[in-house]
Short mmCIF file of C-alpha atoms in Angstrom, two decimals:
data_model
loop_
_atom_site.label_atom_id
_atom_site.label_comp_id
_atom_site.label_asym_id
_atom_site.label_seq_id
_atom_site.Cartn_x
_atom_site.Cartn_y
_atom_site.Cartn_z
CA MET A 1 209.51 57.56 18.56
CA GLU A 2 209.67 61.05 17.06
CA GLU A 3 206.17 60.70 15.65
CA GLN A 4 204.75 59.88 19.11
CA VAL A 5 206.42 62.96 20.61
CA ALA A 6 204.96 65.16 17.83
CA LEU A 7 201.49 63.79 18.46
CA VAL A 8 201.75 64.44 22.21
CA ILE A 9 202.93 68.04 21.64
CA GLY A 10 200.12 68.66 19.11
CA GLY A 11 197.50 67.35 21.52
CA ILE A 12 198.80 69.59 24.32
CA LEU A 13 198.71 72.68 22.05
CA GLY A 14 195.18 71.84 20.83
CA GLY A 15 193.96 71.45 24.38
CA LEU A 16 195.47 74.81 25.36
CA LEU A 17 193.80 76.55 22.40
CA LEU A 18 190.43 74.99 23.25
CA LEU A 19 190.84 76.07 26.86
CA LEU A 20 191.62 79.65 25.79
CA LEU A 21 188.55 79.67 23.54
CA LEU A 22 186.29 78.49 26.35
CA ILE A 23 187.73 81.15 28.69
CA GLY A 24 187.12 83.88 26.08
CA VAL A 25 183.50 82.84 25.44
CA SER A 26 182.81 82.61 29.18
CA TYR A 27 184.25 86.11 29.76
CA TYR A 28 182.16 87.57 26.94
CA LEU A 29 178.95 86.02 28.24
CA TRP A 30 179.74 87.23 31.77
CA LYS A 31 180.21 90.81 30.54
CA ARG A 32 176.92 90.72 28.66
CA LEU A 33 175.13 89.39 31.74
CA CYS A 34 176.61 92.11 33.94
CA ALA A 35 175.65 94.82 31.41
CA THR A 36 171.96 93.96 31.64
CA PHE A 37 171.81 94.34 35.45
CA THR A 38 174.06 97.34 35.93
CA TYR A 39 173.80 101.02 34.88
CA GLU A 40 176.58 103.25 33.73
CA GLU A 41 177.91 105.31 36.60
CA LEU A 42 177.55 109.04 36.25
CA SER A 43 179.78 111.87 37.40
CA ASP A 44 180.50 112.15 41.08
CA THR A 45 179.47 115.77 41.43
CA THR A 46 175.80 116.38 41.92
CA ALA A 47 175.96 119.74 40.16
CA ALA A 48 177.45 118.19 37.05
CA SER A 49 174.80 115.48 37.11
CA SER A 50 172.06 118.01 37.43
CA THR A 51 173.42 120.17 34.63
CA GLN A 52 173.91 117.25 32.27
CA GLY A 53 170.46 115.90 33.11
CA ASP A 54 168.80 119.19 32.17
CA ALA A 55 170.58 119.14 28.85
CA LEU A 56 169.66 115.57 27.97
CA CYS A 57 166.16 115.17 29.34
CA PRO A 58 163.14 115.62 27.12
CA PRO A 59 161.20 118.90 27.44
CA ASP A 60 158.35 117.24 29.33
CA ALA A 61 160.72 115.84 31.96
CA ARG A 62 162.03 119.26 33.06
CA THR A 63 158.77 120.12 34.67
CA GLN A 64 158.97 117.31 37.24
CA ALA A 65 158.78 118.71 40.76
CA SER A 66 160.76 115.92 42.49
CA ARG A 67 163.63 113.97 40.95
CA PRO A 68 166.30 111.71 42.51
CA PRO A 69 169.70 113.44 42.46
CA GLY A 70 171.48 110.49 40.87
CA VAL A 71 169.15 110.13 37.89
CA PRO A 72 169.53 112.62 34.96
CA PHE A 73 165.85 112.60 33.97
CA VAL A 74 162.48 111.11 34.81
CA VAL A 75 160.16 109.76 32.12
CA PRO A 76 156.48 110.49 32.77
CA PRO A 77 154.41 107.37 33.51
CA SER A 78 152.31 107.81 30.35
CA LEU A 79 155.46 107.73 28.21
CA GLN A 80 157.40 104.96 29.93
CA SER A 81 156.46 102.45 27.23
CA GLN A 82 158.16 104.58 24.55
CA ASP A 83 161.83 104.65 23.59
CA TRP A 84 164.19 107.65 23.60
CA VAL A 85 167.32 107.63 21.45
CA PRO A 86 170.26 110.11 21.67
CA LEU A 87 171.10 112.38 18.76
CA SER A 88 174.43 113.92 17.77
CA SER A 89 173.33 117.37 19.03
CA ARG A 90 173.16 116.06 22.60
CA GLU A 91 169.36 116.11 22.52
CA TRP A 92 166.97 113.26 22.92
CA ALA A 93 164.32 112.33 20.37
CA GLN A 94 161.30 110.16 20.83
CA VAL A 95 160.90 107.06 18.67
CA PRO A 96 157.23 106.77 17.60
CA GLN A 97 155.89 103.32 18.21
CA ASP A 98 152.12 103.53 18.01
CA PRO A 99 150.75 105.70 15.16
CA TYR A 100 147.31 105.65 16.88
CA PRO A 101 147.83 106.73 20.50
CA ALA A 102 145.18 106.09 23.08
CA PRO A 103 142.69 108.92 23.58
CA GLU A 104 143.63 109.31 27.25
CA LEU A 105 147.22 110.16 26.26
CA LEU A 106 146.19 113.07 24.04
CA PRO A 107 145.74 116.63 25.27
CA HIS A 108 142.13 117.69 25.72
CA THR A 109 140.44 120.99 25.01
CA THR A 110 137.48 122.26 26.94
CA GLY A 111 134.54 124.05 25.40
CA SER A 112 135.46 123.19 21.79
CA ASN A 113 134.87 120.45 19.28
CA LEU A 114 137.03 118.85 16.62
CA GLY A 115 136.01 121.45 14.08
CA ASP A 116 137.39 124.27 16.27
CA ALA A 117 140.72 122.77 17.30
CA CYS A 118 143.02 120.32 15.60
CA VAL A 119 145.10 118.16 17.95
CA VAL A 120 148.45 116.96 16.66
CA GLY A 121 148.30 113.25 15.93
CA THR A 122 144.51 113.17 15.51
CA ILE A 123 142.29 113.19 12.41
CA ASN A 124 140.03 116.19 11.93
CA PRO A 125 136.86 114.83 10.29
CA GLU A 126 135.98 118.28 8.94
CA PHE A 127 138.82 117.97 6.41
CA TYR A 128 137.59 114.64 5.04
CA LYS A 129 133.91 115.35 4.53
CA ILE A 130 132.74 114.60 1.00
CA PRO A 131 131.18 117.70 -0.60
CA GLU A 132 127.45 117.43 -0.91
CA ASP A 133 126.35 116.41 -4.39
CA LYS A 134 123.85 119.09 -5.33
CA SER A 135 122.95 117.27 -8.54
CA GLU A 136 120.74 114.91 -6.53
CA ALA A 137 119.10 117.64 -4.43
CA ASP A 138 118.46 120.72 -6.58
CA PHE A 139 115.61 119.97 -8.96
CA PRO A 140 113.99 122.99 -10.65
CA GLU A 141 110.25 123.41 -10.79
CA GLY A 142 108.61 121.50 -13.60
CA CYS A 143 111.61 119.19 -13.99
CA LEU A 144 110.68 116.07 -15.98
CA GLY A 145 113.52 114.07 -14.46
CA ARG A 146 117.30 113.90 -14.45
CA LEU A 147 119.61 111.48 -16.26
CA TRP A 148 123.20 110.52 -15.39
CA PHE A 149 125.49 109.10 -18.08
CA SER A 150 129.15 108.83 -19.07
CA VAL A 151 130.91 109.45 -22.39
CA GLU A 152 134.35 108.35 -23.61
CA TYR A 153 135.79 108.33 -27.13
CA GLN A 154 138.71 106.07 -28.07
CA GLN A 155 140.62 107.74 -30.87
CA GLU A 156 142.60 104.71 -32.04
CA ALA A 157 139.67 102.30 -32.12
CA GLU A 158 137.22 105.04 -33.23
CA ARG A 159 134.68 103.86 -30.68
CA LEU A 160 132.27 105.95 -28.63
CA LEU A 161 131.66 104.37 -25.22
CA VAL A 162 128.44 105.48 -23.54
CA GLY A 163 127.51 104.50 -20.01
CA LEU A 164 123.90 104.77 -18.85
CA ILE A 165 124.07 105.19 -15.07
CA LYS A 166 120.73 106.17 -13.56
CA ALA A 167 117.73 108.49 -13.63
CA GLN A 168 115.79 110.21 -10.86
CA ARG A 169 112.35 111.75 -10.36
CA LEU A 170 110.83 110.69 -13.64
CA HIS A 171 107.33 112.04 -14.24
CA ALA A 172 105.32 109.04 -15.35
CA PRO A 173 101.62 109.00 -16.29
CA SER A 174 101.01 106.36 -13.62
CA GLU A 175 102.51 105.37 -10.28
CA ASN A 176 103.89 102.10 -11.64
CA CYS A 177 106.57 103.58 -13.86
CA SER A 178 108.58 101.13 -16.00
CA PRO A 179 111.24 103.21 -17.77
CA LEU A 180 113.65 102.33 -20.55
CA VAL A 181 116.10 104.47 -22.55
CA LYS A 182 116.79 104.52 -26.28
CA LEU A 183 120.10 105.93 -27.53
CA HIS A 184 120.45 107.52 -30.96
CA LEU A 185 123.57 108.98 -32.54
CA LEU A 186 122.08 111.78 -34.60
CA PRO A 187 121.58 112.54 -37.41
CA ASP A 188 121.05 108.78 -37.81
CA GLU A 189 117.43 108.26 -36.73
CA ARG A 190 117.06 104.66 -37.87
CA ARG A 191 119.64 102.81 -35.77
CA PHE A 192 119.50 102.96 -31.99
CA LEU A 193 120.52 101.05 -28.87
CA GLN A 194 118.13 100.30 -26.04
CA SER A 195 118.48 99.66 -22.32
CA LYS A 196 116.64 97.10 -20.25
CA THR A 197 113.24 97.98 -18.81
CA LYS A 198 113.18 98.74 -15.08
CA ARG A 199 109.97 97.84 -13.31
CA ARG A 200 107.95 100.02 -10.94
CA THR A 201 110.43 102.79 -10.18
CA THR A 202 110.75 106.48 -10.97
CA SER A 203 114.46 106.48 -10.03
CA PRO A 204 115.91 103.54 -11.95
CA ARG A 205 119.55 102.43 -11.88
CA PHE A 206 120.71 101.09 -15.23
CA ASN A 207 124.51 100.68 -15.05
CA GLU A 208 124.63 99.60 -18.70
CA HIS A 209 127.27 100.27 -21.35
CA PHE A 210 126.87 100.84 -25.09
CA VAL A 211 129.34 101.17 -27.96
CA PHE A 212 128.94 103.23 -31.15
CA GLN A 213 131.39 102.87 -34.01
CA VAL A 214 131.99 106.36 -35.40
CA SER A 215 134.97 107.85 -37.26
CA SER A 216 137.09 110.57 -35.69
CA LYS A 217 136.33 112.89 -38.62
CA SER A 218 132.57 112.92 -38.06
CA VAL A 219 132.28 112.39 -34.29
CA ASN A 220 132.32 116.13 -33.60
CA GLN A 221 129.32 116.54 -35.89
CA ARG A 222 127.20 113.96 -34.08
CA VAL A 223 124.68 114.40 -31.27
CA LEU A 224 123.92 111.78 -28.66
CA ARG A 225 120.20 111.59 -27.84
CA PHE A 226 118.76 109.78 -24.83
CA SER A 227 115.00 109.19 -25.09
CA VAL A 228 113.37 108.02 -21.85
CA TYR A 229 110.13 106.05 -22.28
CA HIS A 230 107.54 104.55 -19.97
CA VAL A 231 106.37 101.06 -20.96
CA ASP A 232 102.73 100.47 -20.04
CA ARG A 233 100.91 97.14 -19.64
CA GLN A 234 100.17 96.95 -23.35
CA ARG A 235 103.93 97.42 -23.98
CA LYS A 236 103.35 100.79 -25.60
CA HIS A 237 106.14 103.36 -25.27
CA GLN A 238 105.22 106.80 -23.90
CA LEU A 239 107.97 109.42 -24.15
CA LEU A 240 108.79 111.00 -20.78
CA GLY A 241 111.58 113.27 -21.99
CA GLN A 242 114.86 113.38 -23.84
CA VAL A 243 118.44 114.63 -23.48
CA LEU A 244 120.49 115.94 -26.39
CA PHE A 245 124.26 115.94 -25.90
CA PRO A 246 126.44 117.35 -28.73
CA LEU A 247 129.82 115.62 -29.05
CA LYS A 248 132.26 118.54 -29.05
CA LYS A 249 136.05 118.43 -29.32
CA GLU A 250 136.45 119.86 -25.83
CA THR A 251 134.26 117.14 -24.35
CA LEU A 252 135.98 114.19 -26.04
CA ALA A 253 139.58 115.40 -25.69
CA GLY A 254 142.05 113.31 -23.74
CA ASN A 255 140.50 109.83 -24.10
CA CYS A 256 139.04 110.18 -20.61
CA ARG A 257 135.68 109.09 -19.25
CA LEU A 258 133.34 111.95 -18.34
CA VAL A 259 130.40 111.48 -15.99
CA LEU A 260 127.62 113.98 -16.69
CA TRP A 261 124.00 114.67 -15.85
CA ARG A 262 121.28 116.52 -17.73
CA ASP A 263 117.63 117.36 -17.09
CA LEU A 264 115.07 115.83 -19.41
CA GLU A 265 113.41 118.06 -21.96
CA ALA A 266 109.94 117.59 -23.38
CA GLU A 267 109.66 116.91 -27.07
CA SER A 268 108.09 119.77 -28.98
CA LEU A 269 104.64 118.67 -30.11
CA GLU A 270 104.18 121.64 -32.43
CA PRO A 271 104.73 120.86 -36.09
CA PRO A 272 107.74 122.61 -37.65
CA SER A 273 107.17 125.94 -39.33
CA GLU A 274 107.41 126.48 -43.07
CA PHE A 275 111.14 127.23 -42.99
CA GLY A 276 111.99 125.52 -39.69
CA ASP A 277 112.35 126.58 -36.06
CA LEU A 278 115.24 127.70 -33.86
CA GLN A 279 115.54 127.26 -30.09
CA PHE A 280 117.77 129.56 -28.05
CA CYS A 281 118.10 131.17 -24.59
CA LEU A 282 118.46 134.82 -23.63
CA SER A 283 119.88 136.29 -20.44
CA TYR A 284 121.00 139.74 -19.32
CA ASN A 285 123.30 140.56 -16.40
CA ASP A 286 122.70 144.16 -15.38
CA ARG A 287 125.77 144.25 -13.11
CA LEU A 288 128.19 143.10 -15.80
CA ASN A 289 126.27 144.75 -18.67
CA ARG A 290 126.41 141.42 -20.48
CA LEU A 291 123.86 140.03 -22.93
CA THR A 292 124.11 136.24 -23.30
CA VAL A 293 122.70 134.12 -26.12
CA VAL A 294 122.72 130.31 -26.01
CA VAL A 295 121.97 128.74 -29.40
CA LEU A 296 120.55 125.30 -28.64
CA ARG A 297 119.20 123.63 -31.80
CA ALA A 298 117.06 123.90 -34.90
CA LYS A 299 114.50 121.61 -36.48
CA GLY A 300 112.67 121.18 -39.75
CA LEU A 301 115.18 123.12 -41.85
CA ARG A 302 114.64 123.15 -45.59
CA LEU A 303 118.06 122.57 -47.08
CA ARG A 304 118.69 123.52 -50.69
CA GLU A 305 121.00 120.58 -51.39
CA ASN A 306 120.24 117.42 -49.45
CA THR A 307 123.76 115.95 -49.44
CA SER A 308 126.20 115.01 -46.69
CA PHE A 309 128.54 117.84 -47.70
CA VAL A 310 126.06 120.55 -46.75
CA SER A 311 126.79 122.26 -43.43
CA VAL A 312 124.51 124.46 -41.37
CA PHE A 313 125.53 127.15 -38.85
CA VAL A 314 123.88 130.04 -37.03
CA LYS A 315 125.06 133.63 -37.22
CA VAL A 316 124.23 135.79 -34.17
CA SER A 317 124.38 139.58 -34.74
CA LEU A 318 123.93 142.41 -32.25
CA MET A 319 122.29 145.46 -33.81
CA ASN A 320 121.76 148.99 -32.50
CA HIS A 321 119.45 151.38 -34.40
CA ASN A 322 119.53 148.79 -37.21
CA LYS A 323 123.29 149.24 -37.40
CA PHE A 324 125.64 146.30 -37.15
CA VAL A 325 127.62 146.16 -33.85
CA LYS A 326 129.10 142.67 -33.56
CA CYS A 327 128.62 139.24 -35.11
CA LYS A 328 129.47 135.69 -33.91
CA LYS A 329 128.94 132.26 -35.49
CA THR A 330 128.38 128.74 -34.24
CA SER A 331 130.26 125.72 -35.48
CA ALA A 332 128.93 124.07 -38.64
CA VAL A 333 126.92 120.85 -38.49
CA LEU A 334 127.09 118.60 -41.55
CA GLY A 335 124.02 117.47 -43.47
CA SER A 336 121.32 117.67 -40.78
CA THR A 337 117.89 119.24 -40.91
CA ASN A 338 117.77 119.13 -37.09
CA PRO A 339 121.20 120.39 -35.97
CA VAL A 340 122.16 120.72 -32.31
CA TYR A 341 124.67 123.38 -31.20
CA SER A 342 124.46 124.23 -27.46
CA GLU A 343 126.90 127.13 -27.88
CA THR A 344 127.03 130.32 -25.80
CA PHE A 345 127.85 133.86 -26.93
CA SER A 346 128.14 137.07 -24.93
CA PHE A 347 127.83 140.71 -25.97
CA LYS A 348 128.56 143.94 -24.12
CA ALA A 349 125.45 146.08 -23.82
CA ASN A 350 124.62 148.91 -21.41
CA PRO A 351 121.11 149.05 -19.91
CA ALA A 352 120.44 152.31 -21.75
CA GLU A 353 121.16 150.59 -25.08
CA LEU A 354 118.60 147.83 -24.61
CA ASP A 355 115.76 150.07 -25.78
CA THR A 356 117.38 150.47 -29.20
CA ALA A 357 119.28 147.15 -29.48
CA SER A 358 118.14 143.92 -31.12
CA LEU A 359 119.47 140.44 -31.83
CA SER A 360 119.33 138.79 -35.24
CA LEU A 361 119.83 135.01 -35.44
CA THR A 362 120.25 133.76 -39.00
CA VAL A 363 120.49 130.09 -39.97
CA MET A 364 122.96 129.74 -42.83
CA GLN A 365 123.75 126.87 -45.20
CA SER A 366 127.18 126.50 -46.81
CA THR A 367 128.36 124.11 -49.53
CA GLU A 368 131.69 122.90 -50.86
CA ALA A 369 132.00 126.02 -53.01
CA ASP A 370 132.10 128.16 -49.81
CA ARG A 371 128.86 129.84 -50.80
CA SER A 372 126.35 130.57 -48.03
CA HIS A 373 122.59 130.78 -48.35
CA GLU A 374 120.14 132.03 -45.76
CA LEU A 375 117.65 129.40 -44.60
CA GLY A 376 115.75 131.60 -42.15
CA ARG A 377 116.04 134.39 -39.60
CA VAL A 378 114.70 135.38 -36.17
CA VAL A 379 114.88 138.91 -34.73
CA VAL A 380 114.25 139.53 -31.02
CA GLY A 381 114.24 142.93 -29.37
CA PRO A 382 112.07 145.72 -27.95
CA TYR A 383 108.77 146.97 -29.32
CA MET A 384 110.60 149.13 -31.84
CA TYR A 385 111.61 146.05 -33.87
CA THR A 386 109.50 143.03 -32.92
CA ARG A 387 106.04 141.81 -31.97
CA GLY A 388 104.49 138.59 -30.70
CA ARG A 389 106.64 135.75 -29.33
CA GLU A 390 109.91 137.54 -30.13
CA LEU A 391 108.86 140.61 -28.09
CA GLU A 392 107.64 138.40 -25.23
CA HIS A 393 110.96 136.58 -25.14
CA TRP A 394 112.88 139.88 -24.93
CA ASN A 395 110.65 141.33 -22.20
CA GLU A 396 110.82 138.11 -20.15
CA MET A 397 114.62 138.28 -20.34
CA LEU A 398 114.58 141.81 -18.93
CA SER A 399 112.13 140.88 -16.16
CA LYS A 400 114.29 137.92 -15.04
CA PRO A 401 117.87 139.19 -14.82
CA LYS A 402 120.66 136.60 -14.69
CA GLU A 403 118.24 133.81 -15.67
CA LEU A 404 118.28 131.90 -18.94
CA VAL A 405 114.94 132.20 -20.73
CA LYS A 406 114.47 129.48 -23.36
CA ARG A 407 112.01 129.50 -26.26
CA TRP A 408 111.36 128.17 -29.75
CA HIS A 409 110.97 130.65 -32.63
CA ALA A 410 109.78 130.15 -36.17
CA LEU A 411 112.23 131.09 -38.92
CA CYS A 412 111.21 133.51 -41.64
CA ARG A 413 112.87 134.53 -44.88
CA THR A 414 113.38 138.06 -46.02
CA THR A 415 114.18 137.11 -49.62
CA GLU A 416 112.92 134.22 -51.68
CA PRO A 417 115.58 131.62 -52.59
#
């Protein structure tokens, strides 16, 4: 009997709890439904409403000419699709929804273009223009062609990675030019790598990659040579030009890939002189009073000791009235009779001193015993000191200020070895 009474009481209590739960859920849903169709009532006084509305409305809404007295602000029609959220400082901020607004929603300027005015939220194309690549437009007169390539040296693997990219405006003996490129790592003349032959084009695209295995100790003494040939119908190779690129420490530092371009140079057809030849450039800047010498390369040198431990360098001396003024030296190249330097030196010289000044370029050979021997010398200067090609080179430098004048010169010896 007692168990039946307990069951009845428990059922009544469970029913009451379920009824209370249903009433609570119904009340909550009713409040949510009412909140979606009703607005929060504002202050009764119109003045207070107006004052509060001016403080909370966005800046653009204050300019509205007509506004209902019971509404604190009016959103312009063009901005009705955007949300406004309140901040703690009693101001309203706009929530950006579309990062690319429609053009009709942006302010317009009359009598100007995008380069003259920058509208907030728009992209000014003037800032994103790619600078014009002058390397594909500025070709000097008599240019034999231009070659693009990349160089990267991996220190750990001791590998030289060379990328052959393209060439432009090659001067071929016939219209149907079929170019190919041979790559040498000088002073090794025997081994070379070769690209594929491109048919009937003077602006070929190669996009080929080559690998040279060279130690880190000797890589700075090597020179990369690109020889561009035209292959005729009989499969004979005719040299169109070449590029010599010395592998310097500054160029190979950082294990990064460098993309470079160089103009082709014609191979000298003249036989080497008795003691060899030296190629260099001269330039004079009359505004800066600066005399510039660029030592490019030498060929046909007669070394005293033909071993790999022999190094060759060039000593550049500025003289005035046959008196020593200043001397500079190139880096040494190991064991090569055709060294390449491509190093630049500058000297201070006033225009009045050029009539009595001269430049002496001496090719020197050094051995393990730190003894140096002169292999040959070239002196360029005014009529007081020189004649022939050396005088012509000096006068051409003076007639073409700020331009590099390049020439080959035969070496001579003042004393017999």
